[in-house]
Amino acid sequence: MSEQRMKWGGPGEDYRLARIGRVGGNQWADAPAGAPATGVSSPQEVAPVWSPPTRKRSIAWFEIIFTIVGVAALGFALFGYVRTGGLPSTVLTGVLALIPLGFIIAVLRFIDRWEPEPWVAMLVTFVWGAGAAAVVAMVINTALQTNIQLITGHSGLTMVATASIVAPIVEETLKGAGVVFVLAWRRHRINSLIDGIVYAGMAGAGFAFIENIQYFLRSSEEGQLMITWFLRGIMSPFLHPMATSFIGLAAAWGVVRHKSGLAWVWTLPLGWIVAVLIHGSWNYLASTSMERWFVFYLFVEVPIFIAWIVALLVMSARQARTIANGLEPYVRTGWILPGEVTMVVNRGARRSAVRWAAQGGRAAKRAMKNFQRLAAALGMDEMIHRKAGRHADRVAQDQDMLQQLIASRDVFLTRTRSAHANRQIGR
């Protein structure tokens, strides 16, 4: 192995060694003033002190079980739709439901662009919303609607009460339960409020997707398919994701903003109440006359939606500054170069870096994207350590991510240099 490959820390070795000034000691010892919360000292030229690795989950049992339950329920719902509406109609309405779903996912991925959540975890919450939450909600809503009808004997009152009270409470509780379970399981991997919003938004998107198929099938039998598609798919595609996002926001707030591990006791009910109120107010107005609903939609619902979208965009933009601030200790101690920070928090620089790494092939491009994601996560985790205090599990995870970051850097540097050398030889 060459001397260059033996050096610890990847590129900018002269810069690092100049900043470090000395070699030796335990790389995981208590950090000096200004070091990151992970507790790591500056990187070393010699081999690091090695310690036996801690046990890690080899099989994601929680995600597997959650997915199986969600997929089974989703399959049950689709089978029911095929039996009642026929296969051609179900396929057609499913395709129509995919259009607003694609738009919702695109928006959620955009606001989560700095440190995107893994697709597998997002799929878990999606199938929970589309499967378990939707099917169970359908059963409970129908049962309670029947009970209200028997008690009141008034069909109009029953419909309004079910739509504006029963459905919001049942549906937001079921969607939110899945989101809370996922966030609790991944609590040390949640490093921003946006993470909670994205997971909740995916659960809401899944619920809206399967519910849209149901409404589209019903309206197709009445000859009003395109009207219903426009009302639900164009005018109100974000109702479920927006409402449930407040539950995800509240759950994530308790994880990343408070030192107390019991902060969710008050943040979660508050988020649930907001979600139910937004959902219930929409359903109530939808149960009234078309003229009244349209006025409410234009002057209340649209402004609320615009405010929600603007808030998400502002939060996403501020996240870049948060990452930059969190990476300062890593720059001071030499783990990350100043130019690499720009490569992480500037969208243009991010794209340029990925294009540059692509010269080294798919592995180099993948390593660059992984480097950017890991650096963003480390920066946000550093700010969590400052606000909520250090937690042993999160510190251990950050130490592991730092080593992955170094390995990713080594991959894209080695492969791009090799590709450059090959091009020089070919000239």
CSV table of C-alpha atoms in Angstrom, one decimal:
chain,number,residue,atom,x,y,z
A,1,MET,CA,0.0,0.0,0.0
A,2,SER,CA,1.4,3.4,-0.9
A,3,GLU,CA,2.3,6.0,1.6
A,4,GLN,CA,-0.5,8.3,0.3
A,5,ARG,CA,-3.1,5.6,1.0
A,6,MET,CA,-1.8,5.2,4.5
A,7,LYS,CA,-2.5,8.8,5.5
A,8,TRP,CA,-5.5,9.3,7.7
A,9,GLY,CA,-8.3,11.7,6.6
A,10,GLY,CA,-8.3,11.9,2.8
A,11,PRO,CA,-7.6,15.1,0.9
A,12,GLY,CA,-6.0,18.3,2.2
A,13,GLU,CA,-3.4,16.4,4.3
A,14,ASP,CA,-1.0,19.3,4.4
A,15,TYR,CA,-3.8,21.6,5.6
A,16,ARG,CA,-4.8,19.1,8.3
A,17,LEU,CA,-1.3,18.5,9.5
A,18,ALA,CA,-0.6,22.2,9.7
A,19,ARG,CA,-3.7,22.7,11.8
A,20,ILE,CA,-3.2,19.7,14.0
A,21,GLY,CA,0.5,20.4,14.8
A,22,ARG,CA,1.0,17.0,16.4
A,23,VAL,CA,0.3,13.3,16.0
A,24,GLY,CA,-0.7,10.7,18.6
A,25,GLY,CA,-3.2,10.0,21.3
A,26,ASN,CA,-6.6,8.4,21.2
A,27,GLN,CA,-8.8,9.8,18.4
A,28,TRP,CA,-11.9,9.3,20.5
A,29,ALA,CA,-10.6,11.0,23.6
A,30,ASP,CA,-12.4,14.1,25.0
A,31,ALA,CA,-12.1,16.8,22.5
A,32,PRO,CA,-10.4,20.1,23.2
A,33,ALA,CA,-12.3,23.4,23.2
A,34,GLY,CA,-14.0,24.0,19.8
A,35,ALA,CA,-14.1,20.4,18.9
A,36,PRO,CA,-17.3,18.8,17.6
A,37,ALA,CA,-19.8,17.2,20.0
A,38,THR,CA,-18.8,13.7,18.8
A,39,GLY,CA,-15.8,14.0,21.1
A,40,VAL,CA,-13.2,13.3,18.4
A,41,SER,CA,-9.8,14.9,18.3
A,42,SER,CA,-8.1,15.9,15.1
A,43,PRO,CA,-7.3,13.1,12.5
A,44,GLN,CA,-3.9,11.5,12.7
A,45,GLU,CA,-1.3,10.4,10.2
A,46,VAL,CA,-0.7,7.2,12.1
A,47,ALA,CA,-3.2,4.4,12.2
A,48,PRO,CA,-6.1,5.2,14.7
A,49,VAL,CA,-6.5,3.4,18.0
A,50,TRP,CA,-8.8,0.5,17.3
A,51,SER,CA,-11.5,-0.8,19.7
A,52,PRO,CA,-14.0,-3.7,19.2
A,53,PRO,CA,-17.1,-2.6,17.3
A,54,THR,CA,-20.4,-2.4,19.1
A,55,ARG,CA,-23.2,-4.7,18.2
A,56,LYS,CA,-25.4,-3.4,15.4
A,57,ARG,CA,-28.8,-4.5,14.1
A,58,SER,CA,-28.2,-6.8,11.2
A,59,ILE,CA,-31.9,-7.1,10.3
A,60,ALA,CA,-34.3,-4.2,10.4
A,61,TRP,CA,-37.1,-6.2,12.1
A,62,PHE,CA,-39.2,-3.2,12.8
A,63,GLU,CA,-39.2,-2.0,9.3
A,64,ILE,CA,-39.9,-5.5,7.9
A,65,ILE,CA,-42.9,-6.1,10.2
A,66,PHE,CA,-44.3,-2.6,9.7
A,67,THR,CA,-44.0,-3.0,5.9
A,68,ILE,CA,-45.6,-6.5,5.9
A,69,VAL,CA,-48.6,-5.2,7.9
A,70,GLY,CA,-48.9,-2.1,5.6
A,71,VAL,CA,-48.6,-4.1,2.4
A,72,ALA,CA,-51.0,-6.7,3.5
A,73,ALA,CA,-53.6,-4.1,4.4
A,74,LEU,CA,-52.9,-2.2,1.1
A,75,GLY,CA,-53.4,-5.5,-0.9
A,76,PHE,CA,-56.7,-6.1,1.0
A,77,ALA,CA,-58.0,-2.7,0.1
A,78,LEU,CA,-57.0,-3.0,-3.6
A,79,PHE,CA,-58.5,-6.4,-3.8
A,80,GLY,CA,-61.8,-5.0,-2.5
A,81,TYR,CA,-61.7,-2.2,-5.0
A,82,VAL,CA,-61.1,-4.7,-7.9
A,83,ARG,CA,-64.1,-6.8,-6.7
A,84,THR,CA,-66.5,-3.9,-6.4
A,85,GLY,CA,-65.3,-1.7,-9.3
A,86,GLY,CA,-63.6,-4.1,-11.6
A,87,LEU,CA,-60.0,-4.4,-12.7
A,88,PRO,CA,-60.1,-1.8,-15.6
A,89,SER,CA,-61.7,0.9,-13.4
A,90,THR,CA,-59.4,0.2,-10.5
A,91,VAL,CA,-56.3,0.5,-12.8
A,92,LEU,CA,-57.6,3.7,-14.3
A,93,THR,CA,-58.4,5.4,-11.0
A,94,GLY,CA,-55.1,4.2,-9.6
A,95,VAL,CA,-53.2,5.9,-12.5
A,96,LEU,CA,-55.2,9.1,-11.8
A,97,ALA,CA,-54.3,8.8,-8.1
A,98,LEU,CA,-50.6,8.5,-9.0
A,99,ILE,CA,-50.6,12.0,-10.5
A,100,PRO,CA,-51.1,14.0,-7.3
A,101,LEU,CA,-49.1,11.4,-5.4
A,102,GLY,CA,-46.1,12.1,-7.6
A,103,PHE,CA,-46.4,15.8,-7.0
A,104,ILE,CA,-46.6,15.4,-3.3
A,105,ILE,CA,-43.5,13.2,-3.1
A,106,ALA,CA,-41.6,15.6,-5.3
A,107,VAL,CA,-42.4,18.5,-2.9
A,108,LEU,CA,-41.4,16.4,0.1
A,109,ARG,CA,-38.1,15.4,-1.4
A,110,PHE,CA,-37.3,18.9,-2.4
A,111,ILE,CA,-37.6,20.3,1.1
A,112,ASP,CA,-35.6,17.4,2.4
A,113,ARG,CA,-32.9,17.9,-0.3
A,114,TRP,CA,-29.9,18.6,2.0
A,115,GLU,CA,-29.9,15.3,3.9
A,116,PRO,CA,-32.6,13.2,2.3
A,117,GLU,CA,-34.2,10.4,4.3
A,118,PRO,CA,-33.7,6.9,3.0
A,119,TRP,CA,-36.3,5.7,0.6
A,120,VAL,CA,-36.8,2.5,2.5
A,121,ALA,CA,-37.8,4.3,5.7
A,122,MET,CA,-40.1,6.6,3.7
A,123,LEU,CA,-41.7,3.6,2.0
A,124,VAL,CA,-42.5,2.1,5.4
A,125,THR,CA,-44.5,5.2,6.4
A,126,PHE,CA,-46.2,5.3,3.0
A,127,VAL,CA,-47.4,1.8,3.1
A,128,TRP,CA,-48.6,2.3,6.7
A,129,GLY,CA,-50.7,5.3,5.6
A,130,ALA,CA,-52.0,3.6,2.4
A,131,GLY,CA,-52.5,0.2,4.0
A,132,ALA,CA,-53.0,-0.2,7.7
A,133,ALA,CA,-54.2,3.3,8.6
A,134,ALA,CA,-56.5,3.5,5.6
A,135,VAL,CA,-58.1,0.1,6.0
A,136,VAL,CA,-58.6,0.4,9.8
A,137,ALA,CA,-59.9,3.9,9.5
A,138,MET,CA,-62.4,2.7,6.9
A,139,VAL,CA,-63.7,0.1,9.3
A,140,ILE,CA,-63.9,2.4,12.3
A,141,ASN,CA,-65.5,5.2,10.4
A,142,THR,CA,-68.1,3.0,9.0
A,143,ALA,CA,-68.9,1.4,12.4
A,144,LEU,CA,-69.2,4.8,14.1
A,145,GLN,CA,-71.2,6.2,11.3
A,146,THR,CA,-73.7,3.4,11.7
A,147,ASN,CA,-73.9,4.0,15.4
A,148,ILE,CA,-74.5,7.7,15.0
A,149,GLN,CA,-77.2,7.0,12.5
A,150,LEU,CA,-79.0,4.6,14.9
A,151,ILE,CA,-78.7,7.1,17.7
A,152,THR,CA,-79.8,10.2,15.9
A,153,GLY,CA,-82.0,8.8,13.1
A,154,HIS,CA,-80.9,11.8,11.0
A,155,SER,CA,-78.8,10.9,7.9
A,156,GLY,CA,-77.7,14.5,7.2
A,157,LEU,CA,-76.4,15.0,10.7
A,158,THR,CA,-74.8,11.6,10.7
A,159,MET,CA,-72.8,12.5,7.5
A,160,VAL,CA,-71.7,15.8,8.8
A,161,ALA,CA,-70.7,14.4,12.2
A,162,THR,CA,-68.8,11.5,10.6
A,163,ALA,CA,-67.0,13.7,8.1
A,164,SER,CA,-66.0,16.6,10.4
A,165,ILE,CA,-65.5,14.9,13.8
A,166,VAL,CA,-65.2,11.1,13.5
A,167,ALA,CA,-63.0,10.8,10.4
A,168,PRO,CA,-60.5,13.5,11.3
A,169,ILE,CA,-59.9,12.0,14.8
A,170,VAL,CA,-59.7,8.4,13.6
A,171,GLU,CA,-57.6,9.1,10.5
A,172,GLU,CA,-55.1,11.5,12.1
A,173,THR,CA,-54.7,9.1,15.1
A,174,LEU,CA,-54.0,6.1,12.9
A,175,LYS,CA,-51.7,8.0,10.5
A,176,GLY,CA,-49.9,9.7,13.3
A,177,ALA,CA,-49.4,6.4,15.2
A,178,GLY,CA,-47.4,5.0,12.4
A,179,VAL,CA,-45.3,8.2,12.1
A,180,VAL,CA,-44.6,8.2,15.8
A,181,PHE,CA,-43.5,4.6,15.8
A,182,VAL,CA,-41.1,5.2,13.0
A,183,LEU,CA,-39.7,8.3,14.5
A,184,ALA,CA,-39.3,6.6,17.9
A,185,TRP,CA,-37.5,3.7,16.3
A,186,ARG,CA,-35.3,6.0,14.3
A,187,ARG,CA,-35.0,8.8,16.9
A,188,HIS,CA,-31.2,9.0,16.8
A,189,ARG,CA,-31.3,9.2,13.1
A,190,ILE,CA,-33.8,12.1,13.1
A,191,ASN,CA,-31.7,15.3,12.9
A,192,SER,CA,-34.2,18.0,11.9
A,193,LEU,CA,-37.9,19.0,12.2
A,194,ILE,CA,-38.1,18.5,8.4
A,195,ASP,CA,-37.4,14.8,8.9
A,196,GLY,CA,-40.6,14.5,11.0
A,197,ILE,CA,-42.6,16.5,8.5
A,198,VAL,CA,-41.4,14.3,5.6
A,199,TYR,CA,-42.2,11.0,7.3
A,200,ALA,CA,-45.6,12.3,8.3
A,201,GLY,CA,-46.2,13.7,4.8
A,202,MET,CA,-45.4,10.3,3.3
A,203,ALA,CA,-48.0,8.6,5.6
A,204,GLY,CA,-50.5,11.3,4.6
A,205,ALA,CA,-49.7,10.8,0.9
A,206,GLY,CA,-50.2,7.1,1.2
A,207,PHE,CA,-53.6,7.6,2.9
A,208,ALA,CA,-54.7,10.1,0.3
A,209,PHE,CA,-53.6,7.8,-2.5
A,210,ILE,CA,-55.8,4.9,-1.4
A,211,GLU,CA,-58.6,7.1,-0.5
A,212,ASN,CA,-58.5,8.9,-3.8
A,213,ILE,CA,-58.9,5.5,-5.6
A,214,GLN,CA,-62.0,4.8,-3.5
A,215,TYR,CA,-63.6,8.2,-4.3
A,216,PHE,CA,-62.6,8.0,-8.0
A,217,LEU,CA,-64.2,4.6,-8.3
A,218,ARG,CA,-67.4,5.8,-6.7
A,219,SER,CA,-67.6,8.9,-8.8
A,220,SER,CA,-66.9,7.0,-12.0
A,221,GLU,CA,-70.0,5.0,-11.5
A,222,GLU,CA,-71.9,8.3,-11.2
A,223,GLY,CA,-70.2,9.8,-14.3
A,224,GLN,CA,-68.3,12.4,-12.3
A,225,LEU,CA,-64.8,11.0,-12.3
A,226,MET,CA,-63.0,14.0,-13.8
A,227,ILE,CA,-64.8,16.4,-11.5
A,228,THR,CA,-63.9,14.4,-8.5
A,229,TRP,CA,-60.3,14.0,-9.7
A,230,PHE,CA,-60.0,17.8,-10.2
A,231,LEU,CA,-61.4,18.6,-6.7
A,232,ARG,CA,-59.3,16.0,-4.9
A,233,GLY,CA,-56.2,15.7,-7.1
A,234,ILE,CA,-55.7,19.3,-8.2
A,235,MET,CA,-57.5,21.5,-5.6
A,236,SER,CA,-56.7,19.6,-2.5
A,237,PRO,CA,-53.9,17.0,-3.0
A,238,PHE,CA,-52.0,18.2,0.2
A,239,LEU,CA,-54.9,17.9,2.7
A,240,HIS,CA,-53.7,14.6,4.3
A,241,PRO,CA,-50.0,15.3,4.1
A,242,MET,CA,-50.4,18.8,5.5
A,243,ALA,CA,-52.6,17.8,8.4
A,244,THR,CA,-50.5,14.8,9.4
A,245,SER,CA,-47.3,16.9,9.0
A,246,PHE,CA,-48.1,18.7,12.2
A,247,ILE,CA,-47.9,15.4,14.1
A,248,GLY,CA,-44.5,14.6,12.6
A,249,LEU,CA,-43.4,18.2,13.3
A,250,ALA,CA,-44.4,17.8,17.0
A,251,ALA,CA,-42.8,14.4,17.4
A,252,ALA,CA,-39.5,15.6,15.8
A,253,TRP,CA,-39.6,18.8,17.9
A,254,GLY,CA,-39.5,16.6,21.0
A,255,VAL,CA,-36.5,14.7,19.7
A,256,VAL,CA,-34.2,17.4,18.3
A,257,ARG,CA,-35.1,20.6,20.3
A,258,HIS,CA,-35.5,19.5,23.9
A,259,LYS,CA,-33.1,17.9,26.4
A,260,SER,CA,-36.0,16.2,28.2
A,261,GLY,CA,-36.8,12.8,26.8
A,262,LEU,CA,-40.4,13.4,27.7
A,263,ALA,CA,-40.9,16.5,25.7
A,264,TRP,CA,-43.1,14.6,23.3
A,265,VAL,CA,-45.7,14.3,26.1
A,266,TRP,CA,-46.8,17.8,25.4
A,267,THR,CA,-45.6,18.4,21.8
A,268,LEU,CA,-47.3,15.3,20.4
A,269,PRO,CA,-50.9,16.1,21.6
A,270,LEU,CA,-50.5,19.7,20.4
A,271,GLY,CA,-49.5,18.5,16.9
A,272,TRP,CA,-52.4,16.0,16.9
A,273,ILE,CA,-54.9,18.7,17.8
A,274,VAL,CA,-53.7,21.0,15.0
A,275,ALA,CA,-53.9,18.0,12.5
A,276,VAL,CA,-57.5,17.2,13.6
A,277,LEU,CA,-58.6,20.8,13.4
A,278,ILE,CA,-57.2,21.3,9.9
A,279,HIS,CA,-58.7,18.0,8.7
A,280,GLY,CA,-62.0,18.5,10.4
A,281,SER,CA,-62.5,22.1,9.2
A,282,TRP,CA,-61.9,21.0,5.6
A,283,ASN,CA,-64.4,18.1,5.8
A,284,TYR,CA,-67.0,20.2,7.6
A,285,LEU,CA,-67.0,22.9,4.8
A,286,ALA,CA,-67.0,20.1,2.2
A,287,SER,CA,-70.3,18.9,3.8
A,288,THR,CA,-72.0,22.3,3.2
A,289,SER,CA,-73.2,24.0,0.1
A,290,MET,CA,-70.8,24.3,-2.9
A,291,GLU,CA,-70.9,28.2,-2.8
A,292,ARG,CA,-70.0,28.3,0.9
A,293,TRP,CA,-67.3,25.7,0.4
A,294,PHE,CA,-65.7,27.6,-2.5
A,295,VAL,CA,-65.5,30.8,-0.5
A,296,PHE,CA,-64.0,29.0,2.4
A,297,TYR,CA,-61.6,27.2,0.1
A,298,LEU,CA,-60.5,30.4,-1.6
A,299,PHE,CA,-60.1,32.6,1.4
A,300,VAL,CA,-59.1,30.2,4.2
A,301,GLU,CA,-57.8,26.9,2.9
A,302,VAL,CA,-55.6,28.3,0.1
A,303,PRO,CA,-53.9,30.9,2.4
A,304,ILE,CA,-53.3,28.1,5.0
A,305,PHE,CA,-51.8,25.9,2.3
A,306,ILE,CA,-49.6,28.7,1.0
A,307,ALA,CA,-48.4,29.6,4.5
A,308,TRP,CA,-47.6,25.9,5.1
A,309,ILE,CA,-45.6,25.6,1.8
A,310,VAL,CA,-43.8,28.9,2.5
A,311,ALA,CA,-42.9,27.7,6.0
A,312,LEU,CA,-41.5,24.5,4.7
A,313,LEU,CA,-39.4,26.3,2.1
A,314,VAL,CA,-38.0,28.7,4.7
A,315,MET,CA,-37.2,25.8,7.1
A,316,SER,CA,-35.4,24.0,4.2
A,317,ALA,CA,-33.4,27.1,3.3
A,318,ARG,CA,-32.4,27.7,6.9
A,319,GLN,CA,-31.3,24.1,7.2
A,320,ALA,CA,-28.3,24.9,4.9
A,321,ARG,CA,-27.1,27.5,7.4
A,322,THR,CA,-27.7,25.1,10.3
A,323,ILE,CA,-25.5,22.5,8.6
A,324,ALA,CA,-22.8,25.0,7.9
A,325,ASN,CA,-22.8,26.2,11.5
A,326,GLY,CA,-22.7,22.6,12.7
A,327,LEU,CA,-19.7,21.7,10.6
A,328,GLU,CA,-17.6,24.5,11.9
A,329,PRO,CA,-16.0,22.3,14.7
A,330,TYR,CA,-15.1,19.7,12.0
A,331,VAL,CA,-13.4,22.4,9.9
A,332,ARG,CA,-11.5,23.7,12.9
A,333,THR,CA,-10.2,20.3,13.8
A,334,GLY,CA,-9.4,19.4,10.2
A,335,TRP,CA,-11.8,16.6,9.6
A,336,ILE,CA,-13.6,18.6,6.8
A,337,LEU,CA,-12.2,21.3,4.5
A,338,PRO,CA,-13.9,24.7,4.2
A,339,GLY,CA,-14.4,24.0,0.5
A,340,GLU,CA,-16.2,20.8,1.3
A,341,VAL,CA,-18.7,22.6,3.5
A,342,THR,CA,-19.6,24.8,0.5
A,343,MET,CA,-19.9,21.6,-1.5
A,344,VAL,CA,-22.5,20.4,1.0
A,345,VAL,CA,-24.7,23.5,1.6
A,346,ASN,CA,-24.7,25.2,-1.8
A,347,ARG,CA,-27.0,23.6,-4.3
A,348,GLY,CA,-24.9,24.7,-7.3
A,349,ALA,CA,-21.7,23.5,-5.7
A,350,ARG,CA,-23.5,20.2,-4.8
A,351,ARG,CA,-24.5,19.5,-8.4
A,352,SER,CA,-21.0,20.5,-9.7
A,353,ALA,CA,-19.3,18.2,-7.2
A,354,VAL,CA,-21.6,15.3,-8.3
A,355,ARG,CA,-20.9,15.9,-12.0
A,356,TRP,CA,-17.1,16.1,-11.2
A,357,ALA,CA,-17.2,12.8,-9.3
A,358,ALA,CA,-19.2,11.2,-12.1
A,359,GLN,CA,-15.9,11.3,-14.1
A,360,GLY,CA,-14.7,8.5,-11.9
A,361,GLY,CA,-17.7,6.3,-12.6
A,362,ARG,CA,-20.9,5.4,-10.9
A,363,ALA,CA,-19.1,4.3,-7.7
A,364,ALA,CA,-17.4,7.7,-7.4
A,365,LYS,CA,-20.7,9.5,-8.1
A,366,ARG,CA,-22.4,7.5,-5.4
A,367,ALA,CA,-19.6,8.1,-2.9
A,368,MET,CA,-19.9,11.9,-3.5
A,369,LYS,CA,-23.6,11.9,-2.8
A,370,ASN,CA,-23.0,9.8,0.3
A,371,PHE,CA,-20.3,12.2,1.4
A,372,GLN,CA,-22.7,15.1,1.1
A,373,ARG,CA,-25.4,13.4,2.9
A,374,LEU,CA,-23.2,12.3,5.8
A,375,ALA,CA,-21.6,15.7,6.1
A,376,ALA,CA,-25.1,17.3,6.3
A,377,ALA,CA,-26.2,14.8,8.9
A,378,LEU,CA,-23.1,15.5,11.0
A,379,GLY,CA,-23.7,19.2,10.8
A,380,MET,CA,-27.3,19.0,11.9
A,381,ASP,CA,-26.5,16.5,14.7
A,382,GLU,CA,-23.8,18.9,16.0
A,383,MET,CA,-26.5,21.5,16.5
A,384,ILE,CA,-28.8,18.9,18.2
A,385,HIS,CA,-25.9,18.2,20.6
A,386,ARG,CA,-25.7,21.9,21.4
A,387,LYS,CA,-29.4,22.4,22.0
A,388,ALA,CA,-30.5,19.1,23.5
A,389,GLY,CA,-27.3,17.8,25.0
A,390,ARG,CA,-25.2,14.8,24.0
A,391,HIS,CA,-26.7,11.4,23.9
A,392,ALA,CA,-24.5,8.3,23.8
A,393,ASP,CA,-26.3,6.6,20.9
A,394,ARG,CA,-26.3,9.7,18.7
A,395,VAL,CA,-22.6,10.4,19.5
A,396,ALA,CA,-21.7,6.8,18.6
A,397,GLN,CA,-23.7,7.1,15.4
A,398,ASP,CA,-21.9,10.3,14.5
A,399,GLN,CA,-18.6,8.7,15.0
A,400,ASP,CA,-19.6,5.9,12.7
A,401,MET,CA,-20.8,8.5,10.1
A,402,LEU,CA,-17.6,10.3,10.3
A,403,GLN,CA,-15.7,7.2,9.4
A,404,GLN,CA,-18.1,6.5,6.5
A,405,LEU,CA,-17.6,10.1,5.3
A,406,ILE,CA,-13.8,9.6,5.2
A,407,ALA,CA,-14.2,6.3,3.3
A,408,SER,CA,-16.6,7.9,0.8
A,409,ARG,CA,-14.1,10.7,0.2
A,410,ASP,CA,-11.3,8.2,-0.4
A,411,VAL,CA,-13.5,6.4,-3.0
A,412,PHE,CA,-14.4,9.4,-5.1
A,413,LEU,CA,-10.9,10.9,-4.9
A,414,THR,CA,-9.2,7.7,-5.8
A,415,ARG,CA,-11.5,6.9,-8.7
A,416,THR,CA,-11.6,10.4,-10.2
A,417,ARG,CA,-7.8,10.6,-10.0
A,418,SER,CA,-7.5,7.3,-11.7
A,419,ALA,CA,-9.9,8.3,-14.4
A,420,HIS,CA,-8.0,11.6,-14.9
A,421,ALA,CA,-4.7,9.7,-15.1
A,422,ASN,CA,-6.2,7.3,-17.7
A,423,ARG,CA,-7.3,10.2,-19.8
A,424,GLN,CA,-3.9,11.7,-19.7
A,425,ILE,CA,-2.3,8.4,-20.8
A,426,GLY,CA,-4.8,8.1,-23.7
A,427,ARG,CA,-3.8,11.5,-25.1
